Structure formats: C-alpha cells, structure tokens
Tab-separated table of C-alpha atoms in Angstrom:
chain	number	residue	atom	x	y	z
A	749	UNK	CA	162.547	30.462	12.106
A	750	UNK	CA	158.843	30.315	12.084
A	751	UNK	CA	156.226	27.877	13.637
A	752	UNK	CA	152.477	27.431	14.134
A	753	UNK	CA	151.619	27.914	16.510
A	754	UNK	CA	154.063	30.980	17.156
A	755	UNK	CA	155.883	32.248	20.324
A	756	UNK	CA	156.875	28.636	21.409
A	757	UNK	CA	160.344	27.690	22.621
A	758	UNK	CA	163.184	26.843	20.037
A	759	UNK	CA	166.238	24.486	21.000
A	760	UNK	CA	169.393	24.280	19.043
A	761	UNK	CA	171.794	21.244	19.423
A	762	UNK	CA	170.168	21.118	23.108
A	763	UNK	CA	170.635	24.743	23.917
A	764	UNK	CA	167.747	27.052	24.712
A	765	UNK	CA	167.777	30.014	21.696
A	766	UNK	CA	164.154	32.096	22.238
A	767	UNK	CA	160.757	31.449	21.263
A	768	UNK	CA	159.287	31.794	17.888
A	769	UNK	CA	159.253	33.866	15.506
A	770	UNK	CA	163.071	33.861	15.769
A	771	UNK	CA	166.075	35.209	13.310
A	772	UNK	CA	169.344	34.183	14.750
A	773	UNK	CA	172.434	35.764	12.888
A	774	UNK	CA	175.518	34.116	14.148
A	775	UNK	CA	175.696	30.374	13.591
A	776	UNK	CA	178.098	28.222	12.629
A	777	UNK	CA	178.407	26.478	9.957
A	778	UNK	CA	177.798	22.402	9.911
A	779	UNK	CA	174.575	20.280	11.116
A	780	UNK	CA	172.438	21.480	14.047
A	781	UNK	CA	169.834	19.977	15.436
A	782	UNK	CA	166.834	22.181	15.791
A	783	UNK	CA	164.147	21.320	17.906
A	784	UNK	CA	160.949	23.383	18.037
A	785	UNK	CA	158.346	22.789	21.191
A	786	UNK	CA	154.766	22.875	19.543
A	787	UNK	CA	153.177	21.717	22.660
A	788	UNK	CA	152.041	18.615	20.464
A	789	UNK	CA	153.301	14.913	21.608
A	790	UNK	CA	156.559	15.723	20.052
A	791	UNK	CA	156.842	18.931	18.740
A	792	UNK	CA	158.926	19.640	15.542
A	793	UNK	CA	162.573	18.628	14.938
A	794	UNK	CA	165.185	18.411	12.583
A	795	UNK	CA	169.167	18.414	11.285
A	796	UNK	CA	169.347	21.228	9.355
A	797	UNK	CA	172.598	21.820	7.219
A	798	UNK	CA	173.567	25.321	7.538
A	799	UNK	CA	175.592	26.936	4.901
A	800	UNK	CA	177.997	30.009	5.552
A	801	UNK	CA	177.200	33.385	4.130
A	802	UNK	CA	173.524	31.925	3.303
A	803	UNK	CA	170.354	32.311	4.896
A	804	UNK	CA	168.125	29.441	6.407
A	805	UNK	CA	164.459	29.877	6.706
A	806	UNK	CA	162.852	26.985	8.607
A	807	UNK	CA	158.723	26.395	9.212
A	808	UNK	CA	158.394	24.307	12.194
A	809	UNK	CA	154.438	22.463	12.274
A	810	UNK	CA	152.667	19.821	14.224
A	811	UNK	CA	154.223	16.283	12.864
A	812	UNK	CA	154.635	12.823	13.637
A	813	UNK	CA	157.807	11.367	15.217
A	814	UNK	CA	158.342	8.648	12.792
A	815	UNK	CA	161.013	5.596	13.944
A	816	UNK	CA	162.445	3.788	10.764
A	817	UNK	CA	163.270	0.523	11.919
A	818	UNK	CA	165.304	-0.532	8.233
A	819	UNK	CA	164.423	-3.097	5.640
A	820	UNK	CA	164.350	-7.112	6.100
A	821	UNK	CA	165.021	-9.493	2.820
A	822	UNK	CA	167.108	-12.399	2.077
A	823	UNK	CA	170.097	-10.379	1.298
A	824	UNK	CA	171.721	-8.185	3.957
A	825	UNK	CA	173.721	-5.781	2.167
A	826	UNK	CA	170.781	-4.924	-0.043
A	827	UNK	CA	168.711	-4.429	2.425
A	828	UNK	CA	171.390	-2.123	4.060
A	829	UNK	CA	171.419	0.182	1.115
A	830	UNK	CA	167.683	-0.548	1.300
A	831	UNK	CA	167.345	1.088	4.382
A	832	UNK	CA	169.584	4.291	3.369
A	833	UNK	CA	167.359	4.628	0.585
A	834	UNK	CA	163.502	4.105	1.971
A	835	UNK	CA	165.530	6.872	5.276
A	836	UNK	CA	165.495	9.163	2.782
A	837	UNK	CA	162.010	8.445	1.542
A	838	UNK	CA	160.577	9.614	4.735
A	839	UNK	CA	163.130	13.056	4.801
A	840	UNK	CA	162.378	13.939	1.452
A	841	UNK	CA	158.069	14.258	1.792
A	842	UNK	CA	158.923	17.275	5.213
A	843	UNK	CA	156.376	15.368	6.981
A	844	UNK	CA	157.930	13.540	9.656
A	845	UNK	CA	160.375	14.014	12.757
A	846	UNK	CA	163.265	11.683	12.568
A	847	UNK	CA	165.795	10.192	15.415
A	848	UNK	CA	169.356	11.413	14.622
A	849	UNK	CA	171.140	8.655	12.405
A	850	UNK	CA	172.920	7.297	15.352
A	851	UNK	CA	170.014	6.942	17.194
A	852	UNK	CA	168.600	5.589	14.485
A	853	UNK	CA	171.491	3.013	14.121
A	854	UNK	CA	171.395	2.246	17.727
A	855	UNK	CA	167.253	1.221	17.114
A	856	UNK	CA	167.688	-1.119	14.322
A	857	UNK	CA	170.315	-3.442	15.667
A	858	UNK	CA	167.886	-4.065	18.969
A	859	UNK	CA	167.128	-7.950	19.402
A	860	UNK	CA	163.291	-7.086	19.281
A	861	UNK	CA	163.990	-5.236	16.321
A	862	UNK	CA	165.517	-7.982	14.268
A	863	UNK	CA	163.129	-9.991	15.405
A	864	UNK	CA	160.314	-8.373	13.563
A	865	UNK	CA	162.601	-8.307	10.583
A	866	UNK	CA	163.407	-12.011	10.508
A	867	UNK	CA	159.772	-12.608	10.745
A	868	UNK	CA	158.766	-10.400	7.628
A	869	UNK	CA	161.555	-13.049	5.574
A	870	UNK	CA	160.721	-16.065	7.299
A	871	UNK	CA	157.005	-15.269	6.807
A	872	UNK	CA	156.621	-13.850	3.770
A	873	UNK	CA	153.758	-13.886	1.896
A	874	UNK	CA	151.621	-15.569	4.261
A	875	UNK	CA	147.838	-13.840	5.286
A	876	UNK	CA	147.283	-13.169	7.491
A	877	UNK	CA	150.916	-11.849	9.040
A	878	UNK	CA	151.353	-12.622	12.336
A	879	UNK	CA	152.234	-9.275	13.542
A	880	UNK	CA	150.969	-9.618	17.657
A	881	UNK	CA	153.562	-11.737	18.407
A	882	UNK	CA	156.055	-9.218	17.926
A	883	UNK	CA	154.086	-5.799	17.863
A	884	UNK	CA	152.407	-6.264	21.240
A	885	UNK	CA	156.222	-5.773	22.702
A	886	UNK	CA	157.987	-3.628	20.363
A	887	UNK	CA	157.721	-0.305	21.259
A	888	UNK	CA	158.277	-0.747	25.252
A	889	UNK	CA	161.551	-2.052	23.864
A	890	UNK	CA	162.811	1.370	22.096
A	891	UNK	CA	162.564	3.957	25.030
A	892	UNK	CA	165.032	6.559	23.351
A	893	UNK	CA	162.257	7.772	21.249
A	894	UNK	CA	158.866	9.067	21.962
A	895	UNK	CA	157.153	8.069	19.319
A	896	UNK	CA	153.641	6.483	18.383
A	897	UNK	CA	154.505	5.941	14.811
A	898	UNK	CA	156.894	3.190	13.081
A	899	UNK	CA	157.279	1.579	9.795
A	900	UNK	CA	159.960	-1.201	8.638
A	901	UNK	CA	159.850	-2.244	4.768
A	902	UNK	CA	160.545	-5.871	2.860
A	903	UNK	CA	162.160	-6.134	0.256
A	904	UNK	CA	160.826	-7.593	-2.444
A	905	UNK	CA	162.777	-9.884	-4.771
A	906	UNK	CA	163.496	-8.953	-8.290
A	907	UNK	CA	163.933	-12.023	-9.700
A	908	UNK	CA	160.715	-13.182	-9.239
A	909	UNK	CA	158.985	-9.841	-9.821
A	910	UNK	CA	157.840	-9.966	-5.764
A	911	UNK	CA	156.842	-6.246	-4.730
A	912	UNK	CA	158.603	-4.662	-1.693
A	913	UNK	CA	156.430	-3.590	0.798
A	914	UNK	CA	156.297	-1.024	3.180
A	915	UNK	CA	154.312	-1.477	6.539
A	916	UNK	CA	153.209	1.532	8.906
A	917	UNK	CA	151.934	0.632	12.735
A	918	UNK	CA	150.471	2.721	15.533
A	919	UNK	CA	151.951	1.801	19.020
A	920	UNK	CA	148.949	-0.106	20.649
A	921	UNK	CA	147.537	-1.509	17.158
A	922	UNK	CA	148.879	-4.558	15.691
A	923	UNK	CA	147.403	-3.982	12.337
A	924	UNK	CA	149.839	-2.397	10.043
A	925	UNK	CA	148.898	0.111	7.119
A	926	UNK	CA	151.046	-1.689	3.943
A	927	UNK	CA	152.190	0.176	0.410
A	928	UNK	CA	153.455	-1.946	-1.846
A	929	UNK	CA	156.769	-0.672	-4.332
A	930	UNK	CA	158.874	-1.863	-6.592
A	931	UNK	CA	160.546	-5.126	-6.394
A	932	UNK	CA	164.827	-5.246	-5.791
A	933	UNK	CA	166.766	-1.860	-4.665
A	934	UNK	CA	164.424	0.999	-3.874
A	935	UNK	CA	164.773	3.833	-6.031
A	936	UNK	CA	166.611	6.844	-4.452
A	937	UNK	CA	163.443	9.257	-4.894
A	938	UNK	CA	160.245	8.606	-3.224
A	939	UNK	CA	157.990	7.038	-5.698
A	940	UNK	CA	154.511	8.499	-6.874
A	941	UNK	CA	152.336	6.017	-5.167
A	942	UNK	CA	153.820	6.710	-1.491
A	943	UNK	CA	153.751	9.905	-2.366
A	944	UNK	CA	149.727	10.013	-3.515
A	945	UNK	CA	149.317	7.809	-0.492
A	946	UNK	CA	150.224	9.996	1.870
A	947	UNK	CA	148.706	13.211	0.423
A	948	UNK	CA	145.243	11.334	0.359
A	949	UNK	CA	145.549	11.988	4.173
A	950	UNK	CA	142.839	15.162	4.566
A	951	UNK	CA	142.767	18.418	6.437
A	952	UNK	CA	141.162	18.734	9.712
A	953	UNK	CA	138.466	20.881	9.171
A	954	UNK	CA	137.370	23.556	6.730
A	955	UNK	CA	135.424	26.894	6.677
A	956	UNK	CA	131.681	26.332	5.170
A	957	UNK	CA	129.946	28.760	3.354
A	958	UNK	CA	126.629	26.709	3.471
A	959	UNK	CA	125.784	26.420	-0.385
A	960	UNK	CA	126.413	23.633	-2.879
A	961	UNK	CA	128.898	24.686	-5.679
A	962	UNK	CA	129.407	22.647	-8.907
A	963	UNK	CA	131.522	24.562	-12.009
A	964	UNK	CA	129.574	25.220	-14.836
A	965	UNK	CA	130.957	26.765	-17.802
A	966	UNK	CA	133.590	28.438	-16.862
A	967	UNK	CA	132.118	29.685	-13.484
A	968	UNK	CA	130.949	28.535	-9.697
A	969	UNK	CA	127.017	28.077	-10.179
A	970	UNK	CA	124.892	27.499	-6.361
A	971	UNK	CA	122.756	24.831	-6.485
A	972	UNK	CA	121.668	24.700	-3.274
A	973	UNK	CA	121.588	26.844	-0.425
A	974	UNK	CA	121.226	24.753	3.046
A	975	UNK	CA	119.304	25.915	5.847
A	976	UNK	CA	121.132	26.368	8.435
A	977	UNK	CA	124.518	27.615	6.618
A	978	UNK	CA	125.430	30.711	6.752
A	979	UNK	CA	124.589	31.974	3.270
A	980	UNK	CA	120.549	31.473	3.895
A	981	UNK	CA	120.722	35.218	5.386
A	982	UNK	CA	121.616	36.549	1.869
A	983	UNK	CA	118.988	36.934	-1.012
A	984	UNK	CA	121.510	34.163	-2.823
A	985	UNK	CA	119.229	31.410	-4.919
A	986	UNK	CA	119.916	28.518	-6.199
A	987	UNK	CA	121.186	28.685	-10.436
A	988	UNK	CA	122.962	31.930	-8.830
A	989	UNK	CA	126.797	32.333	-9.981
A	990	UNK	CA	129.751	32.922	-7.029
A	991	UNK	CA	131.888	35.246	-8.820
A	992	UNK	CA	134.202	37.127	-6.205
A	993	UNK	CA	135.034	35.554	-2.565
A	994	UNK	CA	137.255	38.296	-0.612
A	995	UNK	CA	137.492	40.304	-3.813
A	996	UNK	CA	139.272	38.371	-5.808
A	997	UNK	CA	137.515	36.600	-9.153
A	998	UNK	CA	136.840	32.650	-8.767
A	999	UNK	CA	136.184	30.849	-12.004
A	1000	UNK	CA	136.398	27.223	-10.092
A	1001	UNK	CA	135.693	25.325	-7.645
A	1002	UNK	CA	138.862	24.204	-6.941
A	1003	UNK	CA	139.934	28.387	-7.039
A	1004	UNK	CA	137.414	28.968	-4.083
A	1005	UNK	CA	138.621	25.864	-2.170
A	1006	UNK	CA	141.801	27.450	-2.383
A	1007	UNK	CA	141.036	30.427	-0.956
A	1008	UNK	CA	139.096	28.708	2.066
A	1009	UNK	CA	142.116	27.415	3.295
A	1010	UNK	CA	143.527	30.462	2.907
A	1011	UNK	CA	141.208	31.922	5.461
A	1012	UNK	CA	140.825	31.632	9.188
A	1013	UNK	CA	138.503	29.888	11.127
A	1014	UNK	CA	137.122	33.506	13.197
A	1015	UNK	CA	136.967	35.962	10.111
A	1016	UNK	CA	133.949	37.256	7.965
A	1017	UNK	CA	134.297	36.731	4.252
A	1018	UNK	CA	132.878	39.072	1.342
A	1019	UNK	CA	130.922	36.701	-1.007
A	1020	UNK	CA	130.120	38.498	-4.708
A	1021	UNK	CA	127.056	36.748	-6.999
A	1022	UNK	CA	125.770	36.882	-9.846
A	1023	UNK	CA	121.757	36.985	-10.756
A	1024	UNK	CA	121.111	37.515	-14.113
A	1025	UNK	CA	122.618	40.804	-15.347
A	1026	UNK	CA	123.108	41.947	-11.368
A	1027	UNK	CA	125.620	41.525	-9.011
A	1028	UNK	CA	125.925	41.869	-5.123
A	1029	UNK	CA	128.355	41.264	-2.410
A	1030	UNK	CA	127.376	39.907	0.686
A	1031	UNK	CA	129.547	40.045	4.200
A	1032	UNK	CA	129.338	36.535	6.146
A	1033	UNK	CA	130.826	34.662	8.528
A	1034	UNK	CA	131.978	31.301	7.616
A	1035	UNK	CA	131.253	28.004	9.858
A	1036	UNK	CA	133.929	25.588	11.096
A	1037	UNK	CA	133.327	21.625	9.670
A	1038	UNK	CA	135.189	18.943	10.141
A	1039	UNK	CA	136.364	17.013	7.265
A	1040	UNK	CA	135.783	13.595	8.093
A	1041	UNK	CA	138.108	10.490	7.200
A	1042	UNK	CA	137.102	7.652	5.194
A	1043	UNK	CA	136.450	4.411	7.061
A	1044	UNK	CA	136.791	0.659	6.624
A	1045	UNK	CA	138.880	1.952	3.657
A	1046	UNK	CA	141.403	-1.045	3.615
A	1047	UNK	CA	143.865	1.392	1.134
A	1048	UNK	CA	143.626	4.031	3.965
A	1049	UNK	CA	146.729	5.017	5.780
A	1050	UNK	CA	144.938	4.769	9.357
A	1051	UNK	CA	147.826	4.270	11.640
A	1052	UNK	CA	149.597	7.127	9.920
A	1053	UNK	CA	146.278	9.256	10.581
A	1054	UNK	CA	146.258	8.653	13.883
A	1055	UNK	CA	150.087	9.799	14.747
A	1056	UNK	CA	148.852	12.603	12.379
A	1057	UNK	CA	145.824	13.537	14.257
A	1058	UNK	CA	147.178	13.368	18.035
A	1059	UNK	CA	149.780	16.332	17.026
A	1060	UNK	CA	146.793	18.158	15.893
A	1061	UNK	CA	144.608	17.695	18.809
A	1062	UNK	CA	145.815	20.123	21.023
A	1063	UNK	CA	145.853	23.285	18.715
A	1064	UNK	CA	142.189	24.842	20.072
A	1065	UNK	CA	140.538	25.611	16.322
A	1066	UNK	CA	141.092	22.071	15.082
A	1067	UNK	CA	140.837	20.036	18.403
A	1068	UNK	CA	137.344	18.630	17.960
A	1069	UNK	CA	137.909	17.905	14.318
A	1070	UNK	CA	140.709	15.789	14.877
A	1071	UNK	CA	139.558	13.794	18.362
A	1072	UNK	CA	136.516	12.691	15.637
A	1073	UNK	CA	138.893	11.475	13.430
A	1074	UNK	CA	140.919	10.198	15.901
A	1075	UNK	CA	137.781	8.035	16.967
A	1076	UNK	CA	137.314	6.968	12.895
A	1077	UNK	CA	140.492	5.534	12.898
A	1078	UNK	CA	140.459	3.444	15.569
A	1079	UNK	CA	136.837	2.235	14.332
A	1080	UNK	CA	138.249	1.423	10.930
A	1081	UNK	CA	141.012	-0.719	12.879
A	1082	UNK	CA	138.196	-2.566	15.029
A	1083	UNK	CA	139.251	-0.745	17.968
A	1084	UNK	CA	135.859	0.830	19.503
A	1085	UNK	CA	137.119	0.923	23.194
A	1086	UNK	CA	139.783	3.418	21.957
A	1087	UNK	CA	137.454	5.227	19.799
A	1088	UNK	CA	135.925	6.537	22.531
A	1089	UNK	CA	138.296	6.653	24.995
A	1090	UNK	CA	141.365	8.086	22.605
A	1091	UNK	CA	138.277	10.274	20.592
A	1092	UNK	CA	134.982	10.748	21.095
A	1093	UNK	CA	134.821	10.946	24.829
A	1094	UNK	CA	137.592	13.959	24.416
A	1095	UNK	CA	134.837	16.323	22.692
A	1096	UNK	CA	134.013	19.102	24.520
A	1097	UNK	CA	131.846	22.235	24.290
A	1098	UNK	CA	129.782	21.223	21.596
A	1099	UNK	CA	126.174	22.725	21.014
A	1100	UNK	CA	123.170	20.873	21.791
A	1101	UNK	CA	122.119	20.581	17.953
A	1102	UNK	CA	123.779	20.948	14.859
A	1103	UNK	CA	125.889	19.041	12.750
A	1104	UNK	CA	129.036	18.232	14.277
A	1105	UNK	CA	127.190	17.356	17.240
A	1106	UNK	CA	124.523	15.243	15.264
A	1107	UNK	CA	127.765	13.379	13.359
A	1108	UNK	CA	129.349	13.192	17.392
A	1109	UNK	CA	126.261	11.125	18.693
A	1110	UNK	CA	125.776	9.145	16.206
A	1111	UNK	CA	129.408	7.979	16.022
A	1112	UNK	CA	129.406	7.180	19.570
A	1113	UNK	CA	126.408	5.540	18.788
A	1114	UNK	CA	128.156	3.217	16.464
A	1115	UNK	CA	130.996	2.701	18.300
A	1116	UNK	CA	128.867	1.617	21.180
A	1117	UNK	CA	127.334	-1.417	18.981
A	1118	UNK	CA	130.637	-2.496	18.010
A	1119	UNK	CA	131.364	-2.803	21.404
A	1120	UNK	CA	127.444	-4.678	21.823
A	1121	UNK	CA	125.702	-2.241	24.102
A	1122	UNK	CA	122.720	-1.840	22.073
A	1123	UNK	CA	121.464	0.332	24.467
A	1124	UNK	CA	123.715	2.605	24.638
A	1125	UNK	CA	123.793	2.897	21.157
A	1126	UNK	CA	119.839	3.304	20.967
A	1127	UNK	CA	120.086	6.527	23.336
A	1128	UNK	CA	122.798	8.289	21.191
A	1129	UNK	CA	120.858	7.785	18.044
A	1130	UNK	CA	117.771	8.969	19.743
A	1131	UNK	CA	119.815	12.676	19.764
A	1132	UNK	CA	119.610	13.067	16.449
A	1133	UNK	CA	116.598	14.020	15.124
A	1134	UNK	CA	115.352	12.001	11.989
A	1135	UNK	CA	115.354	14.786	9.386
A	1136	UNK	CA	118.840	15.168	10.407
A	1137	UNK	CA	120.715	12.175	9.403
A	1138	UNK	CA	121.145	12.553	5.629
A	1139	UNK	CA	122.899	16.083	5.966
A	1140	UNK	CA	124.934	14.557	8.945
A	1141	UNK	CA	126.417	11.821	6.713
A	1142	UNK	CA	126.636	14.128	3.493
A	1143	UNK	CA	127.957	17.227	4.737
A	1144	UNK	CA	130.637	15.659	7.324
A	1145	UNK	CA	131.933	12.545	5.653
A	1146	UNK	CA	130.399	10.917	2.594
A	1147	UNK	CA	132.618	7.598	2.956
A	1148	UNK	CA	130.125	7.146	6.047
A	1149	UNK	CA	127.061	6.672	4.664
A	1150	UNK	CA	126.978	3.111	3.792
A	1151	UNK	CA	127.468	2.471	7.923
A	1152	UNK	CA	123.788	4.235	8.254
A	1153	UNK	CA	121.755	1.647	6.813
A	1154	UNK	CA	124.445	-1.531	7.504
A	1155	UNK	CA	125.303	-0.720	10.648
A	1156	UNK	CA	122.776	1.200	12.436
C-alpha cells in the first residue's frame, strides 16, 4: 500500500497497521475496510476485496468523500435498482470515498432525505428548482459522514423520452451542478458523458518552461519566448524546434505535456533545440503555474471542484493553486464572501510581482465588486501594473479574459 503523500497512518477495519509505504503479508481473506489518513478533510478510504494467495496493491490519494443519497422517480422499485446502479457509477471512476453500504442505507431512508427526493418528483421539470428549501438543512441532518460533497439522481421516464438527471451540491451552496443521462434504468457502466464530465476537471498547477509551443510538422516549433520564463536565459529563438526534454525525443505537444507532469515541481530539466542544422541542450529550472478553472461556465462541475480542491489544499506544492481555484468556484456560484474567505484570503507567501500574484490581486479585486466595494476593488487592481494584465489572463486562465473588459 502506497499513498501521496507517503509515511501517513494506515487503518484496517478500524485497527491501526503502520504508516505508508506499507506491505502487509498476512490478511485474511474477505472485505476490509482500509482507511488511509492523508491529512486532507477526509483522507482516503475504501472496501477492498482481498483474494487468497493473490496480491493487492492499493494507491491511496487526496479525494472527495462523496454521500450518494439514491434516486427519486415515480416508480420505487426502479428507482431502487436505480440507485444500485448510479452506486456503482461513482465506485467504478476511483475518484471518490464512499460510506460503507450500510451506512449508506441508513442515509437514504432519513426523513430529510426523502424529502429532497419527493421534491425532485413532485417538482419536476420546473426552473428554477427550488433547492434552498431543502439544501439549506440537509447536511446538518447526516452527521455519520464528514463530507462536503453529495449528489442524488432523477430518474427520467422512458416513455416519454424525459432524461434522468444527476445533481451534485457542495454543503453551504444551494446550487447544484446537473448531468443529464439516459431516460428509464441506468445502464450498469458509467456512461461517456459523466465520464468526460468529470475528467474536464483540471490539474492544480503545472511546471512552465516559459516558451509558446505549437506542433508543426511533425515536431514542437517555439514561437515565443516570454520574458520572464525561465527559458529567456538560453540563446533559444523563436521558429526554434524543442526536440529532447530530459533526454528523451518529443515529436508533440501533447508528448512534452506528458512529460511535465511527469516531473516535480523543485527539479531542473535538460531542454534540447534545434536551430537550423545545430543542436544544444540547455539545463533549467522549471516555474510552478497554476492552472486556472473556467468560470461562469454553466456546464462546469463547480461543486465537485470545490470538494476536489479542499483535499488538495493542504499538500504544500499545490496549496496556493488550489485556494485560487477554490476562490473561482465560489465566484462562478455567486458566492464572493466565500471566495475570499474559503480562497483568496488563504494565500500566503506570495512575491510582490509576478504572475500568480498579479492573477491573486486582481481576483480579489473582482470578487470585491461583486460584493460592491468599489474601492476595494480599485486598490487591488492598482497592484497590477498595466503591461501586466494580458499575460495575467493568458498565461493563468484563458476562460477569464472576457471578465477583464465586462467586469472590471
């Protein structure tokens, strides 16, 4: 059993068994549960079926504690089977932490429960859904599990060709994130479109090797080289061709990309390129960006995002990354007083200058019109100098560039 980060404590069916990495040799046969303390809001934990005379390897990460609170539609034993079905949507994409199934149970017969399921039926189809009267209460009313992440599906009736739909909701927002599937008995395999939904979620952050890279015939050609990247201290120009990054030949972008997530945050990388008929290699060390989320993206899984983000927050490389995106979220949901409470206000450490701390002020910035202190607001975007704002919005998060002009 491995984690990350390592050398944290691992429980099995309650017991105390070490601390990661661990290899245990004598267990019995049946379900377990395994729990694995990350540190994070809820750590990592599963019910692992272990098989005699076969080996086990488990990968324990930061994930979201996901409750599953069933299915609601006119008929109640096909939304039973419903529920069995969409239960085993959520085990088979890895990226969740589940209650046990008779915790689970327990959860889905509550009275505030069925509640919010009689109200998806009795509602359906209206816009907008009134979800406060029943979100605003729900989660004080399911203490057994720590979670800030819950979804409940309707199903949608086949007879009329009515999609199902399948809602996500952050404790503390009572805007849900909806996907919409197939209408009648969900299939017993996740279908594409969850699945695509889901993976649209980004990384945190990535390493930055300061050029501009589009593939050109077969090869990685630089078309720009920024200023204040870390490849402007090589003799690297623009219609140059990256050939090699840590030795190994790239022919794409998407090869290179690879390879930067490959790599950690602290190292120095070996660069190769190509000018004309001569190659050199160049040693460099890459800088840490965040990846920034799209916002007031109304197909964007934000409430997902955020459960996402908090486990992230803690680990020290990504921290900042994902307290800014914590911060987009809650912007994209209307929820500015959180932004900067639950995000922005969290950032520490930052230089005076540069680009995360350019794309830092000028978020707070934003968030502080939302909330209408236009002074406020005026001070932060004072920070960042003018020349400054274009490679703030295009190097940390194209989807926020229309917010420069329209909102600021």
């Amino acid at each position: 059993l491995t984690s990350k980060p390592s050398g944290v404590p691992v429980y099995i069916d309650n017991e105390a068994r070490g601390r990661t990495p661990l290899q245990l040799d004598k267990i019995c046969p049946g379900k377990h549960r395994i729990r694995v303390d990350l540190g994070s809001y809820s750590g990592w934990s599963e019910t692992v079926d272990i098989e005699e005379e076969k080996i086990c390897k488990i990968h324990a990460f930061p994930r979201p504690t996901l409750i599953f609170l069933g299915c609601a539609g006119p008929d109640l034993n096909l939304a039973d089977d419903a529920t069995r079905r969409i239960d085993d949507w959520f085990k088979q994409t890895g990226l969740f932490n589940m209650p046990d199934d008779d915790t689970a149970g327990k959860i889905r017969v509550k009275p505030s429960v069925a509640a919010l399921k009689e109200m998806l039926v009795t509602v359906a189809g209206e816009e907008p859904m009134p979800w406060e009267d029943i979100l605003e209460t729900l989660p004080a009313s399911i203490p057994e599990v720590d979670s800030r992440l819950m979804a409940v599906a309707e199903i949608g009736d086949p007879r009329e060709d009515i999609p199902g739909s399948l809602y996500f909701f952050h404790t503390g927002q009572l805007k849900p994130d909806r996907i919409p599937f197939a209408p009648g008995l969900p299939a017993e395999k996740i279908p594409d479109n969850i699945v695509k939904t889901i993976d649209a979620i980004p990384s945190i952050a990535r390493l930055w090797l300061g050029m501009t890279l589009i593939d050109y015939n077969g090869r990685i050609m630089i078309i720009e080289i920024d200023n204040d990247g870390p490849a402007v201290f090589t003799n690297t120009k623009p219609g140059d061709f990256l050939t090699h990054f840590n030795g190994v030949q790239i022919n794409t972008y998407v090869e290179l990309k690879k390879l930067l997530e490959d790599t950690r945050i602290s190292e120095t990388v070996q660069i190769t390129v190509k000018h004309s008929s001569e190659s050199k290699t160049y040693t460099l060390r890459c800088q840490w960006s965040p990846i920034m989320y799209p916002i007031q993206d109304t197909n964007f899984l934000y409430n997902y995002a955020l459960a996402w983000l908090e486990e992230r927050s803690f680990l020290p490389a990504t921290r900042t990354a994902a307290l800014l995106n914590i911060g987009i979220c809650y912007l994209a949901l209307n929820d500015p007083k959180n932004a900067l409470s639950k995000g922005f206000s969290l950032i520490e450490s930052l230089d005076d200058k540069g680009i995360t701390k350019d794309t830092l002020n000028y978020l707070i910035a934003l968030t502080y019109k939302k909330m209408g202190y236009r002074e406020q607001s005026e001070d932060y975007l004072k920070k960042i100098p003018k020349d400054t704002n274009a490679r703030v919005i295009d190097i940390n998060g194209p989807m926020l560039h229309p917010l420069l002009s329209s909102d600021l």
